[in-house]
Short mmCIF file of C-alpha atoms and ligand atoms in Angstrom, two decimals:
data_model
loop_
_atom_site.label_atom_id
_atom_site.label_comp_id
_atom_site.label_asym_id
_atom_site.label_seq_id
_atom_site.Cartn_x
_atom_site.Cartn_y
_atom_site.Cartn_z
CA MET A 317 114.07 129.34 122.06
CA THR A 318 112.20 129.35 118.78
CA GLU A 319 108.80 127.68 118.50
CA VAL A 320 108.20 126.42 115.02
CA HIS A 321 104.51 125.68 115.44
CA SER A 322 101.97 126.74 118.02
CA ILE A 323 101.98 124.62 121.17
CA SER A 324 98.58 125.84 122.33
CA LYS A 325 97.06 122.33 122.27
CA ASN A 326 100.05 120.90 124.06
CA THR A 327 99.25 118.56 126.91
CA SER A 328 102.14 116.23 126.11
CA ARG A 329 105.07 115.10 128.24
CA VAL A 330 108.75 115.43 127.37
CA SER A 331 108.82 111.67 126.73
CA ASP A 332 106.33 112.18 123.85
CA TYR A 333 108.98 114.16 121.96
CA LYS A 334 111.61 112.73 119.69
CA SER A 335 114.92 114.61 119.79
CA ARG A 336 117.27 115.54 117.01
CA PHE A 337 120.64 117.22 117.25
CA GLY A 338 122.01 119.58 114.64
CA PRO A 339 123.72 122.85 113.81
CA ASP A 340 120.60 124.85 114.76
CA GLY A 341 120.35 123.31 118.24
CA LEU A 342 118.16 120.69 119.90
CA HIS A 343 115.01 119.92 117.93
CA LEU A 344 112.10 118.25 119.73
CA PHE A 345 109.15 116.91 117.78
CA ASN A 346 105.87 115.34 118.83
CA ARG A 347 104.41 113.34 115.95
CA GLU A 348 100.96 113.09 117.57
CA THR A 349 100.40 116.85 117.82
CA GLY A 350 102.82 118.05 115.10
CA THR A 351 104.50 120.29 117.68
CA ASN A 352 108.09 121.30 116.92
CA ILE A 353 110.31 122.98 119.49
CA LEU A 354 113.77 124.23 118.58
CA ILE A 355 116.05 125.02 121.52
CA ASP A 356 118.60 127.11 119.71
CA GLU A 357 120.61 128.21 122.77
CA VAL A 358 122.07 124.71 122.92
CA MET A 359 125.28 124.27 120.94
CA ILE A 360 125.54 120.68 119.77
CA PRO A 361 129.07 119.38 119.01
CA THR A 362 129.41 118.37 115.34
CA ASP A 363 130.07 114.71 116.15
CA ARG A 364 126.66 114.50 117.89
CA TRP A 365 124.60 115.84 114.98
CA SER A 366 121.93 113.43 113.77
CA LYS A 367 123.17 111.63 110.68
CA ALA A 368 119.90 111.00 108.84
CA PRO A 369 118.00 113.80 107.07
CA ARG A 370 115.23 115.47 109.06
CA GLN A 371 112.58 114.32 106.58
CA VAL A 372 112.54 111.62 103.88
CA SER A 373 109.93 111.16 101.17
CA ILE A 374 109.57 107.76 99.52
CA ALA A 375 107.71 106.96 96.28
CA LEU A 376 106.48 103.45 97.08
CA THR A 377 105.28 102.69 93.56
CA ASN A 378 104.98 104.46 90.21
CA ALA A 379 101.53 102.92 89.69
CA CYS A 380 98.58 105.31 89.58
CA ASP A 381 94.96 104.99 88.49
CA LEU A 382 94.66 108.66 87.44
CA SER A 383 96.22 110.48 84.52
CA CYS A 384 96.59 114.11 85.61
CA THR A 385 97.59 116.69 83.02
CA HIS A 386 100.61 117.93 85.02
CA CYS A 387 101.80 114.60 86.48
CA TYR A 388 105.48 114.62 87.52
CA ALA A 389 105.68 110.92 88.42
CA SER A 390 107.74 108.53 86.33
CA LYS A 391 105.64 106.19 84.19
CA GLN A 392 108.28 103.45 84.36
CA LYS A 393 106.87 100.43 86.21
CA ALA A 394 108.54 100.26 89.63
CA ILE A 395 107.73 99.27 93.19
CA LEU A 396 109.84 99.11 96.35
CA ASP A 397 110.41 95.91 98.32
CA PHE A 398 108.61 95.80 101.69
CA ASP A 399 111.51 94.29 103.66
CA LEU A 400 113.93 96.80 102.20
CA LEU A 401 111.57 99.63 103.16
CA THR A 402 111.24 98.49 106.77
CA THR A 403 115.04 98.21 107.05
CA TRP A 404 115.43 101.78 105.73
CA LEU A 405 112.75 103.11 108.10
CA ARG A 406 114.39 101.49 111.12
CA THR A 407 117.81 102.84 110.18
CA LEU A 408 116.55 106.34 109.44
CA ASP A 409 114.69 106.42 112.75
CA LEU A 410 117.75 105.33 114.73
CA ASN A 411 119.81 108.02 113.03
CA GLY A 412 117.53 110.90 114.02
CA CYS A 413 115.13 111.23 111.08
CA MET A 414 111.89 112.85 112.26
CA GLY A 415 109.42 111.83 109.59
CA VAL A 416 108.71 109.85 106.45
CA GLY A 417 106.28 110.82 103.70
CA PHE A 418 104.88 108.06 101.49
CA GLY A 419 103.98 109.04 97.94
CA GLY A 420 104.07 107.63 94.43
CA GLY A 421 102.44 107.26 91.94
CA GLU A 422 99.52 106.65 94.26
CA PRO A 423 100.82 105.18 97.54
CA THR A 424 97.51 103.56 98.50
CA LEU A 425 98.03 101.22 95.50
CA TYR A 426 101.11 99.79 97.21
CA PRO A 427 100.10 96.18 98.03
CA LYS A 428 101.18 96.21 101.69
CA PHE A 429 100.46 99.86 102.33
CA ILE A 430 98.56 99.46 105.62
CA GLU A 431 101.18 97.02 106.95
CA LEU A 432 103.91 99.51 106.06
CA CYS A 433 102.17 102.36 107.91
CA GLU A 434 101.58 100.05 110.88
CA TYR A 435 105.25 99.13 110.92
CA ALA A 436 106.45 102.73 110.66
CA THR A 437 104.14 103.91 113.44
CA ASN A 438 104.54 101.00 115.86
CA GLU A 439 108.16 100.00 115.33
CA THR A 440 109.77 103.42 114.82
CA GLY A 441 109.42 106.94 116.23
CA LEU A 442 108.92 108.44 112.77
CA ALA A 443 105.97 110.68 111.94
CA VAL A 444 104.16 109.00 109.06
CA THR A 445 102.51 111.08 106.35
CA LEU A 446 101.18 110.23 102.93
CA THR A 447 100.25 112.16 99.84
CA THR A 448 97.23 110.81 97.96
CA HIS A 449 94.75 111.82 95.27
CA GLY A 450 92.12 110.72 97.81
CA HIS A 451 89.76 108.80 95.55
CA ARG A 452 90.56 105.39 97.03
CA LEU A 453 89.75 106.45 100.60
CA ASP A 454 86.68 104.73 101.98
CA GLU A 455 85.49 103.79 105.46
CA ALA A 456 87.07 100.31 105.44
CA PHE A 457 90.45 101.64 104.30
CA LEU A 458 90.39 104.55 106.74
CA ASN A 459 89.50 102.26 109.64
CA LYS A 460 92.65 100.26 108.92
CA LEU A 461 94.70 103.42 108.52
CA SER A 462 93.44 104.93 111.77
CA GLY A 463 96.23 105.22 114.35
CA ASN A 464 98.87 104.22 111.80
CA VAL A 465 99.44 107.55 110.08
CA HIS A 466 99.90 111.03 111.53
CA PHE A 467 99.05 113.35 108.64
CA VAL A 468 97.56 112.99 105.15
CA ARG A 469 98.09 115.35 102.23
CA VAL A 470 95.29 115.34 99.64
CA SER A 471 95.88 116.73 96.16
CA MET A 472 93.24 119.29 95.17
CA ASP A 473 94.37 121.35 92.19
CA GLY A 474 91.58 123.80 91.48
CA VAL A 475 87.93 123.34 92.34
CA GLY A 476 84.88 122.15 90.38
CA SER A 477 85.46 121.86 86.65
CA THR A 478 89.11 123.03 86.89
CA TYR A 479 89.88 120.06 89.15
CA GLU A 480 87.84 117.69 86.99
CA ASP A 481 89.61 118.76 83.77
CA ILE A 482 93.01 118.12 85.39
CA ARG A 483 92.30 114.96 87.34
CA GLY A 484 89.43 113.41 85.35
CA ARG A 485 87.51 112.73 88.59
CA SER A 486 84.48 114.28 90.23
CA PHE A 487 85.24 117.20 92.56
CA ASP A 488 82.13 116.48 94.64
CA GLU A 489 83.40 112.92 95.18
CA LEU A 490 86.75 114.30 96.34
CA VAL A 491 85.00 116.53 98.87
CA LYS A 492 83.05 113.49 100.16
CA LYS A 493 86.31 111.56 100.56
CA ILE A 494 87.91 114.42 102.47
CA LYS A 495 84.91 114.59 104.81
CA LEU A 496 85.45 110.90 105.61
CA LEU A 497 89.19 111.43 106.03
CA LYS A 498 88.87 114.30 108.48
CA GLU A 499 87.17 111.98 110.98
CA THR A 500 90.29 109.78 111.00
CA VAL A 501 93.46 111.84 110.77
CA PRO A 502 94.62 115.48 110.46
CA PHE A 503 95.02 116.48 106.84
CA GLY A 504 96.25 119.20 104.53
CA VAL A 505 95.57 120.15 100.93
CA ASN A 506 98.27 120.06 98.23
CA TYR A 507 97.60 122.55 95.44
CA VAL A 508 99.57 122.61 92.18
CA VAL A 509 99.64 126.24 91.06
CA ASN A 510 99.60 126.95 87.33
CA ALA A 511 97.70 129.15 84.88
CA ALA A 512 94.68 126.83 85.03
CA THR A 513 94.41 126.66 88.85
CA ILE A 514 95.50 130.13 90.03
CA GLY A 515 92.02 131.63 89.61
CA ASP A 516 90.51 129.06 92.01
CA LEU A 517 92.87 129.72 94.91
CA ASP A 518 90.44 131.83 96.97
CA GLU A 519 87.69 129.25 96.66
CA ALA A 520 90.08 126.36 97.30
CA ALA A 521 91.40 128.02 100.48
CA GLN A 522 87.82 128.57 101.67
CA ILE A 523 86.85 124.96 100.94
CA ALA A 524 90.02 123.70 102.69
CA ASP A 525 89.08 125.81 105.72
CA ASN A 526 85.45 124.63 105.71
CA LEU A 527 86.61 121.01 105.52
CA GLY A 528 88.98 121.45 108.47
CA ALA A 529 92.34 121.28 106.69
CA SER A 530 95.29 122.30 108.84
CA GLU A 531 97.55 123.29 105.95
CA LEU A 532 97.34 124.50 102.36
CA LEU A 533 100.57 123.58 100.56
CA LEU A 534 101.18 125.55 97.36
CA LEU A 535 103.14 123.60 94.76
CA PRO A 536 104.03 125.91 91.86
CA GLU A 537 104.18 123.61 88.83
CA VAL A 538 107.66 122.52 87.80
CA PRO A 539 108.66 121.48 84.27
CA VAL A 540 109.08 117.76 84.96
CA GLY A 541 107.17 114.85 83.40
CA ARG A 542 103.93 116.27 81.97
CA GLY A 543 104.36 119.51 83.93
CA LYS A 544 105.12 122.60 81.84
CA GLY A 545 106.10 124.76 84.80
CA ILE A 546 104.41 127.82 86.28
CA ASP A 547 104.68 130.87 83.99
CA ASP A 548 106.08 134.19 85.25
CA ASN A 549 102.75 135.98 85.33
CA THR A 550 101.03 133.21 87.30
CA ASN A 551 103.99 133.14 89.70
CA ARG A 552 103.59 136.91 90.28
CA VAL A 553 99.85 136.53 90.88
CA MET A 554 100.55 133.70 93.35
CA GLN A 555 103.09 135.83 95.25
CA GLU A 556 100.56 138.66 95.49
CA TRP A 557 97.87 136.22 96.63
CA VAL A 558 100.14 134.93 99.40
CA ARG A 559 100.99 138.47 100.56
CA ASN A 560 97.28 139.33 100.81
CA TYR A 561 96.18 136.02 102.33
CA LEU A 562 94.13 136.43 105.51
CA GLY A 563 92.71 132.92 105.83
CA ASP A 564 92.97 130.69 108.90
CA VAL A 565 94.49 127.63 107.22
CA ARG A 566 98.30 127.64 107.55
CA LEU A 567 100.03 128.26 104.22
CA ALA A 568 103.13 126.39 103.07
CA ILE A 569 105.04 126.45 99.78
CA SER A 570 107.51 124.13 98.10
CA GLU A 571 111.15 125.08 98.49
CA THR A 572 111.60 125.60 94.73
CA HIS A 573 109.52 128.81 94.72
CA THR A 574 110.13 130.69 97.96
CA ASP A 575 111.61 133.76 96.22
CA GLY A 576 109.30 136.73 96.73
CA ILE A 577 107.32 134.87 99.43
CA PRO A 578 107.60 135.66 103.16
CA VAL A 579 108.56 132.28 104.65
CA CYS A 580 109.57 131.11 108.11
CA GLU A 581 112.69 128.92 108.04
CA PRO A 582 113.70 128.01 111.60
CA PHE A 583 116.42 125.55 110.54
CA GLU A 584 118.77 128.03 108.92
CA MET A 585 121.88 125.85 109.04
CA GLU A 586 120.47 122.35 108.67
CA THR A 587 119.78 122.54 104.94
CA GLY A 588 120.22 120.39 101.81
CA ILE A 589 120.65 116.65 102.39
CA SER A 590 120.65 117.14 106.17
CA SER A 591 117.16 118.52 105.87
CA TYR A 592 115.47 116.38 103.21
CA VAL A 593 115.98 113.60 100.65
CA HIS A 594 113.73 111.61 98.35
CA ILE A 595 113.83 107.93 97.39
CA ASP A 596 112.03 107.08 94.16
CA ALA A 597 110.19 103.84 93.38
CA MET A 598 113.32 102.42 91.68
CA GLY A 599 115.20 102.80 94.99
CA ILE A 600 117.25 105.81 93.86
CA LEU A 601 118.14 108.32 96.57
CA LYS A 602 117.93 111.94 95.35
CA THR A 603 118.21 115.45 96.72
CA ASN A 604 114.58 116.03 95.66
CA SER A 605 111.83 114.23 93.77
CA PHE A 606 112.43 116.21 90.56
CA SER A 607 116.14 115.43 90.30
CA GLN A 608 117.29 113.12 87.53
CA ASP A 609 120.46 112.04 89.38
CA GLY A 610 120.92 109.98 92.48
CA VAL A 611 122.40 106.95 94.19
CA LEU A 612 120.86 103.48 93.91
CA VAL A 613 120.18 102.40 97.51
CA ASN A 614 119.15 98.80 96.89
CA HIS A 615 122.71 97.51 96.91
CA LEU A 616 123.96 99.82 99.63
CA LYS A 617 122.99 100.42 103.22
CA ILE A 618 120.89 103.58 103.36
CA MET A 619 123.39 105.51 105.49
CA ASP A 620 126.19 104.62 103.03
CA ALA A 621 124.00 105.80 100.14
CA LEU A 622 123.40 109.08 101.99
CA LYS A 623 127.11 109.57 102.44
CA THR A 624 127.72 108.92 98.72
CA LEU A 625 125.00 111.42 97.79
CA ARG A 626 126.42 113.98 100.23
CA ASP A 627 129.95 113.51 98.83
CA ARG A 628 128.64 114.06 95.29
CA SER A 629 126.66 117.20 96.06
S1 SF4 B 848 99.69 113.62 89.67
FE1 SF4 B 848 99.54 112.01 91.24
S2 SF4 B 848 97.40 111.32 91.07
FE2 SF4 B 848 97.85 112.41 89.19
S3 SF4 B 848 98.54 110.83 87.72
FE3 SF4 B 848 100.36 111.66 88.72
S4 SF4 B 848 100.75 110.28 90.44
FE4 SF4 B 848 98.63 109.96 89.78
#
């Protein structure tokens, strides 16, 4: 048996776990604690493998009130229909998907955002996460969000003036928002790594730790949208930094830049579309958020769109 995450805080019952069947074995996941258990002695027949991807990210809207220097998001006006979204979430859940991540644009600008999180948490067994710039989080919003989301990712590229040059917002204000957030829901920090932000990594990791973050996700910049891409030297420095990292906050890195980084990949066989897909704010299903190609889901049932995407890949 392979434990993916620590189960030291585990006081949960088997009924708290959602199960998923795949080529790597039986996967159990508790969305309240974030505990994953992979029972890899169990051989699951192919016809019983879960049909939905393990994780799906959805850009609810392309709207955003910031204008970051490296922004990847499409600037084309687009927003997803609420009823369509709830249908997709229900179907994905029934087909063994473990979690959905709402993003954008800025997902908190989605008009029925709280209702959507409520629906996903109460009507499905999906783990609900969101990625936000954090500046719209206040007590009233967080009170409504409480209990309706399982994990929040806050973007924090650089600290102090580095952050402010990139995001055009006060770093101190961001820290205040994160302090409010940590009272409501577990959170992690997303960190775009490029030549401007690499020098702040030590301080950022320390601040993330002090604030109580449970994960620091490194996102080496990719050349999409306004992003120029991480240069070779910065990439080397980042690899070295990861190798020497002794901090307490768990490190994670985007799949695009795992070369030269010691990573733990428990799901060795359940890869590609079986592992993850993205739906953009136009309703196009893609293998990842940076891809230019995909399948328009709006006119298809989501499982049919997945099959079309799988056949094309
Ligand atoms: S990077 Fe995120 S927060 Fe910044 S402009 Fe783009 S969508 Fe908005």
